Amino acid sequence: MQITKLGHSALLLDKDGTQLVMDPGTLTPEFELTGRVAAVTITHEHVDHWSPEHLQRILASNPDAVIYAPAAVAVAAASHGIDAHLVRPGDTAQAGPFHLEFLGGRHEVIHSSISPVENVAVRVDRHLVHPGDSYFIPEDGLAVELLAAPAGAPWLKVGEMMDWILALAPRAAFPIHESTLSDFGLGLHHQRLQWAVEQGGGSYIPLAVGQTHTLAD
């Protein structure tokens, strides 16, 4: 499976020409699709994780693609004429060659004045975990092979991020959700993420926008 970072929290997964798009939001630039898109997963309703424009472009060339999203996104998408399949924590789905598990439940707290929204983490093929905007830890005890780790956000504190990585101990991790950081700040967060990943014996992959990582089946 090939994993390409499209920008911010958006990923493109490819298995022999069948593709899965994850969290294509407003901070993700337009991207080219070179295969058939089986599905799109959206972790939560914030606009940096989904946009009707991205979904409409995907569906224009892939009308059979299934959009998997929590309730608030499904309602908002419907207002743009887009059908989304409602998912909740505990649900599973098979999207072409991709096995999807929907986990977790709440967005991390930004501030006490802002109510947390529903956030559904996604695990693909029991290999890749995309947590959305949450410090989600799987409850089934399954080791995380590859983690898409948020690196910067209004809700993110570096020390908490490091503690989460230490608790999760992924075998490998790469950064997402870094569009809010300056180049200098991203460099600092790379260092902290790498240190935390390596404490558990994992490998850190400083994947940049447009770069692809190949994950062996």
PDB file of N, CA and C in Angstrom, residues 101-143:
ATOM      1  N   GLU A 101     -11.911   0.397   9.904  1.00  0.00           N
ATOM      2  CA  GLU A 101     -12.492   0.356  11.240  1.00  0.00           C
ATOM      3  C   GLU A 101     -12.625   1.788  11.737  1.00  0.00           C
ATOM      4  N   PHE A 102     -13.780   2.106  12.296  1.00  0.00           N
ATOM      5  CA  PHE A 102     -14.051   3.462  12.783  1.00  0.00           C
ATOM      6  C   PHE A 102     -14.055   3.421  14.308  1.00  0.00           C
ATOM      7  N   LEU A 103     -13.188   4.221  14.896  1.00  0.00           N
ATOM      8  CA  LEU A 103     -12.857   4.108  16.313  1.00  0.00           C
ATOM      9  C   LEU A 103     -12.923   5.482  16.990  1.00  0.00           C
ATOM     10  N   GLY A 104     -12.654   5.496  18.269  1.00  0.00           N
ATOM     11  CA  GLY A 104     -12.554   6.777  18.968  1.00  0.00           C
ATOM     12  C   GLY A 104     -13.902   7.470  19.096  1.00  0.00           C
ATOM     13  N   GLY A 105     -13.898   8.719  19.507  1.00  0.00           N
ATOM     14  CA  GLY A 105     -15.197   9.338  19.685  1.00  0.00           C
ATOM     15  C   GLY A 105     -15.269  10.842  19.780  1.00  0.00           C
ATOM     16  N   ARG A 106     -14.266  11.524  20.324  1.00  0.00           N
ATOM     17  CA  ARG A 106     -14.388  12.960  20.546  1.00  0.00           C
ATOM     18  C   ARG A 106     -13.131  13.697  20.102  1.00  0.00           C
ATOM     19  N   HIS A 107     -13.362  14.914  19.591  1.00  0.00           N
ATOM     20  CA  HIS A 107     -12.281  15.843  19.255  1.00  0.00           C
ATOM     21  C   HIS A 107     -11.609  16.295  20.548  1.00  0.00           C
ATOM     22  N   GLU A 108     -10.299  16.495  20.497  1.00  0.00           N
ATOM     23  CA  GLU A 108      -9.616  17.026  21.678  1.00  0.00           C
ATOM     24  C   GLU A 108     -10.147  18.415  22.027  1.00  0.00           C
ATOM     25  N   VAL A 109     -10.096  18.759  23.301  1.00  0.00           N
ATOM     26  CA  VAL A 109     -10.624  20.050  23.766  1.00  0.00           C
ATOM     27  C   VAL A 109      -9.730  21.188  23.269  1.00  0.00           C
ATOM     28  N   ILE A 110     -10.353  22.172  22.629  1.00  0.00           N
ATOM     29  CA  ILE A 110      -9.639  23.383  22.212  1.00  0.00           C
ATOM     30  C   ILE A 110      -9.650  24.394  23.355  1.00  0.00           C
ATOM     31  N   HIS A 111     -10.835  24.612  23.928  1.00  0.00           N
ATOM     32  CA  HIS A 111     -11.015  25.519  25.071  1.00  0.00           C
ATOM     33  C   HIS A 111     -12.342  25.176  25.713  1.00  0.00           C
ATOM     34  N   SER A 112     -12.462  25.495  27.004  1.00  0.00           N
ATOM     35  CA  SER A 112     -13.696  25.180  27.724  1.00  0.00           C
ATOM     36  C   SER A 112     -14.917  25.878  27.141  1.00  0.00           C
ATOM     37  N   SER A 113     -14.711  26.963  26.408  1.00  0.00           N
ATOM     38  CA  SER A 113     -15.836  27.686  25.802  1.00  0.00           C
ATOM     39  C   SER A 113     -16.290  27.068  24.479  1.00  0.00           C
ATOM     40  N   ILE A 114     -15.544  26.075  23.985  1.00  0.00           N
ATOM     41  CA  ILE A 114     -15.844  25.462  22.691  1.00  0.00           C
ATOM     42  C   ILE A 114     -16.198  23.998  22.920  1.00  0.00           C
ATOM     43  N   SER A 115     -17.409  23.622  22.560  1.00  0.00           N
ATOM     44  CA  SER A 115     -17.847  22.244  22.780  1.00  0.00           C
ATOM     45  C   SER A 115     -17.120  21.293  21.837  1.00  0.00           C
ATOM     46  N   PRO A 116     -16.552  20.212  22.371  1.00  0.00           N
ATOM     47  CA  PRO A 116     -15.900  19.229  21.488  1.00  0.00           C
ATOM     48  C   PRO A 116     -16.926  18.589  20.557  1.00  0.00           C
ATOM     49  N   VAL A 117     -16.499  18.285  19.346  1.00  0.00           N
ATOM     50  CA  VAL A 117     -17.372  17.645  18.367  1.00  0.00           C
ATOM     51  C   VAL A 117     -17.019  16.172  18.252  1.00  0.00           C
ATOM     52  N   GLU A 118     -17.895  15.421  17.616  1.00  0.00           N
ATOM     53  CA  GLU A 118     -17.634  14.006  17.377  1.00  0.00           C
ATOM     54  C   GLU A 118     -16.428  13.859  16.450  1.00  0.00           C
ATOM     55  N   ASN A 119     -15.563  12.923  16.761  1.00  0.00           N
ATOM     56  CA  ASN A 119     -14.368  12.646  15.956  1.00  0.00           C
ATOM     57  C   ASN A 119     -14.232  11.135  15.849  1.00  0.00           C
ATOM     58  N   VAL A 120     -14.240  10.622  14.639  1.00  0.00           N
ATOM     59  CA  VAL A 120     -14.161   9.182  14.424  1.00  0.00           C
ATOM     60  C   VAL A 120     -12.801   8.848  13.820  1.00  0.00           C
ATOM     61  N   ALA A 121     -11.930   8.252  14.610  1.00  0.00           N
ATOM     62  CA  ALA A 121     -10.631   7.810  14.107  1.00  0.00           C
ATOM     63  C   ALA A 121     -10.832   6.648  13.137  1.00  0.00           C
ATOM     64  N   VAL A 122      -9.869   6.473  12.238  1.00  0.00           N
ATOM     65  CA  VAL A 122      -9.984   5.423  11.221  1.00  0.00           C
ATOM     66  C   VAL A 122      -8.729   4.558  11.232  1.00  0.00           C
ATOM     67  N   ARG A 123      -8.925   3.240  11.251  1.00  0.00           N
ATOM     68  CA  ARG A 123      -7.820   2.301  11.106  1.00  0.00           C
ATOM     69  C   ARG A 123      -8.014   1.545   9.797  1.00  0.00           C
ATOM     70  N   VAL A 124      -6.972   1.528   8.976  1.00  0.00           N
ATOM     71  CA  VAL A 124      -7.042   0.915   7.649  1.00  0.00           C
ATOM     72  C   VAL A 124      -6.210  -0.359   7.646  1.00  0.00           C
ATOM     73  N   ASP A 125      -6.872  -1.474   7.311  1.00  0.00           N
ATOM     74  CA  ASP A 125      -6.182  -2.766   7.187  1.00  0.00           C
ATOM     75  C   ASP A 125      -5.411  -3.145   8.448  1.00  0.00           C
ATOM     76  N   ARG A 126      -5.822  -2.600   9.576  1.00  0.00           N
ATOM     77  CA  ARG A 126      -5.142  -2.849  10.851  1.00  0.00           C
ATOM     78  C   ARG A 126      -3.676  -2.436  10.813  1.00  0.00           C
ATOM     79  N   HIS A 127      -3.331  -1.554   9.882  1.00  0.00           N
ATOM     80  CA  HIS A 127      -1.957  -1.073   9.739  1.00  0.00           C
ATOM     81  C   HIS A 127      -1.852   0.409  10.089  1.00  0.00           C
ATOM     82  N   LEU A 128      -2.627   1.226   9.401  1.00  0.00           N
ATOM     83  CA  LEU A 128      -2.532   2.683   9.505  1.00  0.00           C
ATOM     84  C   LEU A 128      -3.650   3.229  10.369  1.00  0.00           C
ATOM     85  N   VAL A 129      -3.297   4.081  11.325  1.00  0.00           N
ATOM     86  CA  VAL A 129      -4.294   4.770  12.148  1.00  0.00           C
ATOM     87  C   VAL A 129      -4.255   6.261  11.838  1.00  0.00           C
ATOM     88  N   HIS A 130      -5.405   6.803  11.433  1.00  0.00           N
ATOM     89  CA  HIS A 130      -5.589   8.256  11.267  1.00  0.00           C
ATOM     90  C   HIS A 130      -6.510   8.692  12.399  1.00  0.00           C
ATOM     91  N   PRO A 131      -5.982   9.424  13.396  1.00  0.00           N
ATOM     92  CA  PRO A 131      -6.791   9.735  14.581  1.00  0.00           C
ATOM     93  C   PRO A 131      -7.698  10.940  14.427  1.00  0.00           C
ATOM     94  N   GLY A 132      -7.627  11.654  13.262  1.00  0.00           N
ATOM     95  CA  GLY A 132      -8.322  12.927  13.198  1.00  0.00           C
ATOM     96  C   GLY A 132      -7.709  13.882  14.192  1.00  0.00           C
ATOM     97  N   ASP A 133      -8.544  14.629  14.896  1.00  0.00           N
ATOM     98  CA  ASP A 133      -8.051  15.562  15.907  1.00  0.00           C
ATOM     99  C   ASP A 133      -8.273  14.972  17.301  1.00  0.00           C
ATOM    100  N   SER A 134      -7.583  13.881  17.575  1.00  0.00           N
ATOM    101  CA  SER A 134      -7.754  13.246  18.879  1.00  0.00           C
ATOM    102  C   SER A 134      -6.489  12.509  19.267  1.00  0.00           C
ATOM    103  N   TYR A 135      -6.281  12.391  20.564  1.00  0.00           N
ATOM    104  CA  TYR A 135      -5.224  11.542  21.100  1.00  0.00           C
ATOM    105  C   TYR A 135      -5.848  10.170  21.367  1.00  0.00           C
ATOM    106  N   PHE A 136      -6.195   9.506  20.289  1.00  0.00           N
ATOM    107  CA  PHE A 136      -6.930   8.252  20.404  1.00  0.00           C
ATOM    108  C   PHE A 136      -5.978   7.078  20.586  1.00  0.00           C
ATOM    109  N   ILE A 137      -6.307   6.196  21.520  1.00  0.00           N
ATOM    110  CA  ILE A 137      -5.544   4.965  21.729  1.00  0.00           C
ATOM    111  C   ILE A 137      -6.502   3.788  21.568  1.00  0.00           C
ATOM    112  N   PRO A 138      -6.236   2.882  20.624  1.00  0.00           N
ATOM    113  CA  PRO A 138      -7.119   1.720  20.437  1.00  0.00           C
ATOM    114  C   PRO A 138      -7.277   0.929  21.731  1.00  0.00           C
ATOM    115  N   GLU A 139      -8.505   0.503  21.991  1.00  0.00           N
ATOM    116  CA  GLU A 139      -8.788  -0.229  23.223  1.00  0.00           C
ATOM    117  C   GLU A 139      -8.576  -1.727  23.080  1.00  0.00           C
ATOM    118  N   ASP A 140      -8.337  -2.202  21.849  1.00  0.00           N
ATOM    119  CA  ASP A 140      -8.230  -3.645  21.649  1.00  0.00           C
ATOM    120  C   ASP A 140      -6.820  -4.168  21.869  1.00  0.00           C
ATOM    121  N   GLY A 141      -5.880  -3.280  22.213  1.00  0.00           N
ATOM    122  CA  GLY A 141      -4.525  -3.718  22.490  1.00  0.00           C
ATOM    123  C   GLY A 141      -3.690  -4.010  21.263  1.00  0.00           C
ATOM    124  N   LEU A 142      -4.279  -3.809  20.077  1.00  0.00           N
ATOM    125  CA  LEU A 142      -3.540  -4.069  18.851  1.00  0.00           C
ATOM    126  C   LEU A 142      -2.459  -3.011  18.657  1.00  0.00           C
ATOM    127  N   ALA A 143      -1.233  -3.449  18.388  1.00  0.00           N
ATOM    128  CA  ALA A 143      -0.140  -2.510  18.179  1.00  0.00           C
ATOM    129  C   ALA A 143      -0.402  -1.667  16.939  1.00  0.00           C
TER     130      ALA A 143
END
